[in-house]
Coordinates of C-alpha atoms in Angstrom, one line a residue:
X120 CA 83.8 111.1 114.4
X121 CA 85.8 110.9 111.2
X122 CA 89.5 110.2 111.6
X123 CA 91.6 112.8 109.8
X124 CA 95.1 111.9 110.8
X125 CA 97.3 109.0 111.9
X126 CA 97.7 110.1 115.5
X127 CA 94.0 110.0 116.3
X128 CA 94.1 106.2 116.3
X129 CA 96.2 106.1 119.5
X130 CA 93.3 107.4 121.7
X131 CA 90.9 104.9 120.1
X132 CA 93.3 102.0 120.7
X133 CA 93.7 103.1 124.3
X134 CA 89.9 102.9 124.8
X135 CA 89.6 99.5 123.1
X136 CA 92.6 97.6 124.4
X137 CA 93.3 96.0 127.8
X138 CA 95.7 98.3 129.8
X139 CA 98.5 95.7 129.7
X140 CA 98.3 95.5 125.9
X141 CA 98.0 99.2 125.2
X142 CA 100.9 100.0 127.5
X143 CA 103.0 97.3 125.9
X144 CA 102.5 98.9 122.5
X145 CA 102.6 102.6 123.6
X146 CA 105.4 102.8 126.1
X147 CA 109.1 103.4 125.9
X148 CA 112.1 102.8 128.1
X149 CA 112.6 104.3 131.5
X150 CA 111.9 108.1 131.4
X151 CA 110.6 107.8 127.9
X152 CA 112.6 110.9 126.9
X153 CA 113.6 109.4 123.6
X154 CA 109.9 108.4 123.0
X155 CA 108.9 112.0 123.1
X156 CA 112.0 113.1 121.2
X157 CA 111.3 110.8 118.3
X158 CA 108.2 112.9 117.6
X159 CA 109.4 116.3 118.8
X160 CA 112.6 116.3 116.7
X161 CA 110.6 116.4 113.5
X162 CA 109.1 119.8 114.5
X163 CA 112.6 121.3 114.6
X164 CA 112.9 120.7 110.8
X165 CA 111.2 123.3 108.6
X166 CA 110.5 123.4 104.9
X167 CA 112.1 125.6 102.2
X168 CA 109.4 125.1 99.5
X169 CA 110.0 125.9 95.9
X170 CA 107.1 127.5 94.0
X171 CA 105.8 127.8 90.5
X172 CA 106.8 124.3 89.5
X173 CA 104.3 122.2 87.5
X174 CA 103.2 119.6 90.1
X175 CA 100.2 118.3 88.2
X176 CA 101.8 114.8 88.1
X177 CA 103.5 113.4 91.3
X178 CA 105.4 110.1 91.2
X179 CA 105.9 108.6 94.7
X180 CA 107.1 105.2 93.5
X181 CA 110.5 103.9 94.5
X182 CA 112.5 100.7 94.6
X183 CA 113.8 99.0 97.8
X184 CA 116.4 96.3 97.4
X185 CA 115.3 96.1 93.8
X186 CA 111.6 95.7 94.6
X187 CA 109.2 98.4 93.2
X188 CA 106.8 99.9 95.7
X189 CA 104.1 102.5 95.5
X190 CA 105.6 104.9 98.0
X191 CA 108.6 105.1 100.4
X192 CA 106.3 104.3 103.4
X193 CA 106.6 100.7 104.7
X194 CA 105.5 98.7 107.7
X195 CA 108.0 98.1 110.5
X196 CA 108.0 94.9 112.5
X197 CA 105.8 95.1 115.6
X198 CA 105.3 92.0 117.8
X199 CA 102.2 90.2 118.8
X200 CA 99.6 91.9 116.6
X201 CA 96.8 89.5 117.6
X202 CA 96.8 91.3 120.9
X203 CA 95.5 94.3 119.0
X204 CA 93.0 92.5 116.8
X205 CA 92.0 88.9 116.2
X206 CA 93.3 89.0 112.6
X207 CA 96.6 90.5 113.7
X208 CA 99.4 90.1 111.1
X209 CA 97.0 88.7 108.5
X210 CA 95.2 92.0 108.4
X211 CA 98.5 94.0 108.3
X212 CA 99.8 91.9 105.5
X213 CA 96.7 92.4 103.4
X214 CA 96.7 96.1 104.0
X215 CA 100.4 96.5 103.0
X216 CA 99.8 94.4 99.9
X217 CA 96.7 96.5 98.9
X218 CA 98.8 99.7 99.4
X219 CA 101.6 98.3 97.2
X220 CA 104.2 98.5 99.9
X221 CA 106.4 96.3 102.1
X222 CA 105.5 94.7 105.4
X223 CA 108.1 93.5 107.9
X224 CA 107.0 90.6 110.0
X225 CA 108.3 90.4 113.5
X226 CA 110.1 87.3 114.8
X227 CA 107.6 87.6 117.7
X228 CA 104.5 87.6 115.6
X229 CA 101.4 85.9 116.6
X230 CA 101.1 84.5 113.1
X231 CA 103.8 82.4 111.4
X232 CA 105.7 83.2 108.2
X233 CA 103.7 80.6 106.4
X234 CA 100.4 82.0 107.6
X235 CA 101.3 85.5 106.5
X236 CA 102.5 84.2 103.1
X237 CA 99.1 82.5 102.7
X238 CA 97.3 85.9 102.7
X239 CA 98.4 86.3 99.1
X240 CA 101.0 88.1 97.1
X241 CA 103.1 90.9 98.5
X242 CA 106.7 92.0 99.2
X243 CA 107.6 91.0 102.8
X244 CA 110.7 91.2 104.9
X245 CA 111.3 89.2 108.0
X246 CA 112.7 90.7 111.2
X247 CA 115.1 88.4 113.0
X248 CA 116.1 88.1 116.7
X249 CA 119.1 85.8 117.1
X250 CA 118.4 83.1 119.7
X251 CA 121.0 81.3 121.7
X252 CA 120.2 78.2 119.8
X253 CA 121.5 78.9 116.3
X254 CA 119.6 75.9 114.8
X255 CA 116.4 77.8 115.7
X256 CA 117.7 80.8 113.8
X257 CA 118.8 78.8 110.8
X258 CA 115.4 77.0 110.7
X259 CA 113.5 80.3 111.0
X260 CA 115.5 82.0 108.2
X261 CA 115.0 79.0 105.9
X262 CA 111.3 79.0 106.6
X263 CA 111.1 82.8 105.8
X264 CA 113.0 82.1 102.5
X265 CA 110.6 79.3 101.6
X266 CA 107.6 81.4 102.4
X267 CA 108.8 84.0 99.9
X268 CA 110.1 86.7 102.2
X269 CA 112.6 88.9 100.4
X270 CA 115.0 90.2 103.0
X271 CA 116.0 89.8 106.6
X272 CA 115.9 92.8 109.0
X273 CA 118.4 91.9 111.7
X274 CA 117.6 93.6 115.0
X275 CA 120.9 94.6 116.6
X276 CA 119.9 96.8 119.5
X277 CA 118.5 94.1 121.8
X278 CA 121.1 92.0 123.5
X279 CA 118.9 92.6 126.5
X280 CA 115.4 94.1 126.7
X281 CA 115.2 97.7 127.6
X282 CA 113.6 98.7 130.9
X283 CA 109.9 99.4 130.1
X284 CA 108.4 100.3 133.4
X285 CA 104.8 100.0 132.3
X286 CA 105.4 96.4 131.4
X287 CA 107.0 95.7 134.8
X288 CA 104.1 97.3 136.6
X289 CA 101.6 95.3 134.5
X290 CA 103.7 92.1 134.7
X291 CA 103.3 92.0 130.9
X292 CA 103.1 88.6 129.3
X293 CA 101.6 87.2 126.1
X294 CA 97.9 86.4 126.7
X295 CA 97.3 82.7 127.2
X296 CA 95.3 82.2 124.1
X297 CA 98.2 83.5 121.9
X298 CA 101.6 82.1 121.0
X299 CA 104.7 83.4 119.2
X300 CA 103.7 81.4 116.2
X301 CA 107.1 81.1 114.5
X302 CA 108.4 79.2 117.6
X303 CA 105.3 77.1 118.4
X304 CA 106.9 73.8 117.3
X305 CA 110.2 74.6 119.0
X306 CA 108.7 74.9 122.5
X307 CA 109.6 78.6 122.5
X308 CA 106.2 79.9 121.7
X309 CA 105.0 80.7 125.2
X310 CA 106.6 83.2 127.5
X311 CA 106.1 81.2 130.7
X312 CA 108.9 79.0 129.4
X313 CA 111.2 80.9 131.7
X314 CA 111.1 80.5 135.5
X315 CA 109.7 83.8 136.7
X316 CA 111.3 83.4 140.1
X317 CA 114.7 84.6 138.8
X318 CA 113.1 87.7 137.4
X319 CA 110.5 88.6 140.0
X320 CA 110.8 92.4 139.2
X321 CA 110.6 92.0 135.5
X322 CA 108.0 91.7 132.7
X323 CA 107.4 88.2 131.2
X324 CA 108.9 89.4 128.0
X325 CA 112.1 90.6 129.7
X326 CA 112.5 87.2 131.3
X327 CA 111.9 85.5 128.0
X328 CA 114.6 87.6 126.3
X329 CA 117.0 87.0 129.1
X330 CA 116.5 83.3 128.7
X331 CA 116.4 83.0 124.9
X332 CA 118.1 85.9 123.1
X333 CA 121.9 85.7 122.5
X334 CA 123.8 88.5 124.3
X335 CA 127.0 87.4 122.5
X336 CA 125.7 88.6 119.1
X337 CA 128.4 90.5 117.3
X338 CA 129.5 91.6 113.8
X339 CA 130.8 88.1 113.0
X340 CA 127.3 86.9 113.3
X341 CA 126.2 89.2 110.5
X342 CA 128.8 87.4 108.4
X343 CA 127.5 84.0 109.6
X344 CA 124.0 85.0 108.7
X345 CA 125.2 85.6 105.1
X346 CA 126.5 82.0 105.0
X347 CA 123.1 80.5 105.8
X348 CA 121.0 82.7 103.5
X349 CA 121.2 84.5 100.2
X350 CA 118.6 87.0 101.3
X351 CA 119.8 90.6 101.6
X352 CA 120.3 91.6 105.3
X353 CA 119.2 95.0 106.6
X354 CA 120.9 95.9 109.9
X355 CA 118.2 97.5 112.1
X356 CA 119.2 99.6 115.1
X357 CA 122.2 101.6 113.8
X358 CA 122.6 105.2 115.2
X359 CA 126.2 106.1 114.6
X360 CA 128.7 106.7 111.8
X361 CA 131.1 104.2 113.3
X362 CA 128.6 101.3 113.2
X363 CA 127.4 102.4 109.8
X364 CA 130.9 101.9 108.4
X365 CA 131.2 98.5 110.0
X366 CA 127.8 97.4 108.8
X367 CA 128.8 98.3 105.2
X368 CA 132.1 96.4 105.6
X369 CA 130.2 93.4 107.0
X370 CA 128.1 93.1 103.9
X371 CA 124.8 94.6 105.0
X372 CA 122.5 95.4 102.1
X373 CA 121.0 98.3 103.9
X374 CA 120.7 100.1 107.2
X375 CA 117.6 101.0 109.3
X376 CA 118.3 103.9 111.6
X377 CA 116.2 102.9 114.6
X378 CA 116.1 103.2 118.3
X379 CA 113.6 100.4 118.6
X380 CA 110.7 102.8 119.0
X381 CA 112.5 104.3 122.0
X382 CA 112.0 101.0 123.9
X383 CA 115.7 100.1 124.5
X384 CA 118.2 102.7 125.6
X385 CA 116.6 105.9 126.7
X386 CA 118.4 109.2 125.9
X387 CA 119.6 108.1 122.6
X388 CA 118.8 110.8 119.9
X389 CA 115.7 110.7 117.9
X390 CA 116.1 108.7 114.7
X391 CA 115.5 111.8 112.5
X392 CA 118.5 113.5 114.3
X393 CA 120.7 110.5 114.0
X394 CA 119.8 110.0 110.3
X395 CA 122.2 112.4 108.6
X396 CA 125.3 111.1 110.5
X397 CA 124.4 107.6 109.2
X398 CA 123.7 108.7 105.7
X399 CA 127.0 110.6 105.4
X400 CA 128.9 107.6 106.7
X401 CA 127.1 105.2 104.3
X402 CA 128.4 107.4 101.4
X403 CA 125.7 106.0 99.1
X404 CA 127.1 102.4 99.3
X405 CA 123.9 101.1 100.8
X406 CA 120.4 102.6 101.2
X407 CA 119.5 104.0 104.6
X408 CA 116.0 103.8 106.1
X409 CA 114.4 105.2 109.2
X410 CA 111.8 104.2 111.7
X411 CA 110.6 106.0 114.8
X412 CA 108.2 108.8 115.3
X413 CA 106.7 109.1 111.8
X414 CA 103.1 110.2 112.0
X415 CA 102.7 112.6 109.1
X416 CA 103.4 112.9 105.4
X417 CA 105.6 115.9 106.3
X418 CA 107.7 113.6 108.5
X419 CA 108.3 111.3 105.5
X420 CA 109.4 114.2 103.3
X421 CA 111.8 115.4 106.0
X422 CA 113.4 112.0 106.3
X423 CA 113.9 111.7 102.6
X424 CA 115.3 115.3 102.4
X425 CA 117.9 114.2 105.0
X426 CA 118.9 111.3 102.9
X427 CA 116.6 108.3 103.9
X428 CA 115.5 106.0 101.0
X429 CA 112.3 105.3 102.8
X430 CA 110.6 105.0 106.3
X431 CA 108.9 102.4 108.3
X432 CA 105.9 102.9 110.6
X433 CA 105.3 100.8 113.7
X434 CA 102.9 102.1 116.4
X435 CA 100.4 103.6 113.9
X436 CA 99.9 100.1 112.5
X437 CA 99.1 98.5 115.8
X438 CA 96.9 101.4 117.0
X439 CA 94.9 101.5 113.8
X440 CA 94.7 97.7 113.8
X441 CA 93.2 97.8 117.3
X442 CA 90.7 100.5 116.2
X443 CA 89.5 99.2 112.9
X444 CA 91.4 96.0 111.9
X445 CA 92.6 95.8 108.3
X446 CA 90.6 98.8 107.3
X447 CA 92.4 100.9 109.9
X448 CA 95.8 99.9 108.6
X449 CA 94.8 100.6 105.1
X450 CA 93.6 104.0 106.1
X451 CA 96.8 104.9 107.9
X452 CA 98.8 104.0 104.8
X453 CA 96.4 106.0 102.6
X454 CA 96.5 109.1 104.9
X455 CA 100.3 109.1 105.0
X456 CA 100.4 108.6 101.3
X457 CA 98.1 111.5 100.6
X458 CA 99.8 113.8 103.1
X459 CA 103.2 113.0 101.6
X460 CA 101.9 113.6 98.1
X461 CA 100.6 117.0 99.2
X462 CA 103.9 117.9 100.9
X463 CA 105.7 117.0 97.7
X464 CA 103.4 119.2 95.6
X465 CA 103.6 122.2 98.0
X466 CA 107.4 121.9 98.1
X467 CA 107.7 121.7 94.3
X468 CA 108.9 118.1 94.1
X469 CA 107.5 115.8 91.3
X470 CA 109.3 112.7 92.2
X471 CA 111.5 111.4 95.0
X472 CA 114.8 112.3 93.3
X473 CA 113.7 116.0 93.4
X474 CA 113.5 116.0 97.2
X475 CA 116.9 117.4 98.3
X476 CA 118.6 118.7 101.5
X477 CA 117.8 122.2 100.2
X478 CA 114.1 121.6 100.7
X479 CA 114.5 121.6 104.5
X480 CA 116.3 123.6 107.2
X481 CA 117.0 122.0 110.6
X482 CA 117.7 123.9 113.8
X483 CA 121.1 122.2 113.9
X484 CA 122.1 123.6 110.5
X485 CA 124.7 126.3 110.3
X486 CA 123.2 129.6 109.4
X487 CA 122.8 129.8 105.6
X488 CA 125.0 132.2 103.7
X489 CA 122.4 134.1 101.8
X490 CA 123.0 134.5 98.1
X491 CA 124.2 138.0 97.2
X492 CA 121.5 140.1 95.6

């Protein structure tokens, strides 16, 4: 059966993958309310299309931190992609490069920064978790720089791992034939490093995070990071105006509005609902991006209309990777691109600058004052 949209890959991935692996990718925290809401909130935003505009030529190109990309659709960091497909992050890197867009590599990738760089040219960002041992962090950042990565996406919403009940039930841990490749030489590449007796009711990953990730992480560390790297830093995991203002003051080059795929704190708003608050607080001083719940080209348009400079996709990548490897990821990027282009044309927008707040109406908007006839 021919795949005609991004969401169809999830069911195929569910059939193909071991339950522990699929559940790890698919699940959210606790009641998974935010997981549903990340999707559902998009359906509460409707279009106000403009007609009779010459849309014979549509330009979707944009620049992110000065790098030109083919479309405002990028790849979010997702961990342990070799659980989905033997080629893992290699396949994702090649698909992103072929599509002319940016891939973000997870700290917890099953391929190293050097291995991903070896797949060929491409604009790549590196997602960073801050470990208790800051030498590990400094080494990792230097390696990413040397491997040609262009920015650091600092994850700031994970002082502790969210309670993902599927992972607890499945006793989730990294399969024995895989390692967290970036940490292999540092004895931090296996999840069984941590004594499981202290965390008997937890997933292997939660135990690993409790043992390794620094809970003291604060804004001063964002400043510290700028002393060890010249790469621009994107702060990933901002949901409020207050934190947006601090991020800008702390020297962030950009903000990613993210709730970690609804895997951390449940009952936070969907990212599309949090987006405008962050955009308004940023006041155009830094670009604001969004991840979470994007499955359609219409979702991409809605995010841009609400002020995002671009979006990142996570789960669609691992699901399509599981289903069809590199070809699957290429197809996801192509489908989203084509849907987004069609949405632009049918809304009367010929380039990204023409997408405005007036092209959408959200159910939280005040009633419009209709123009007098």
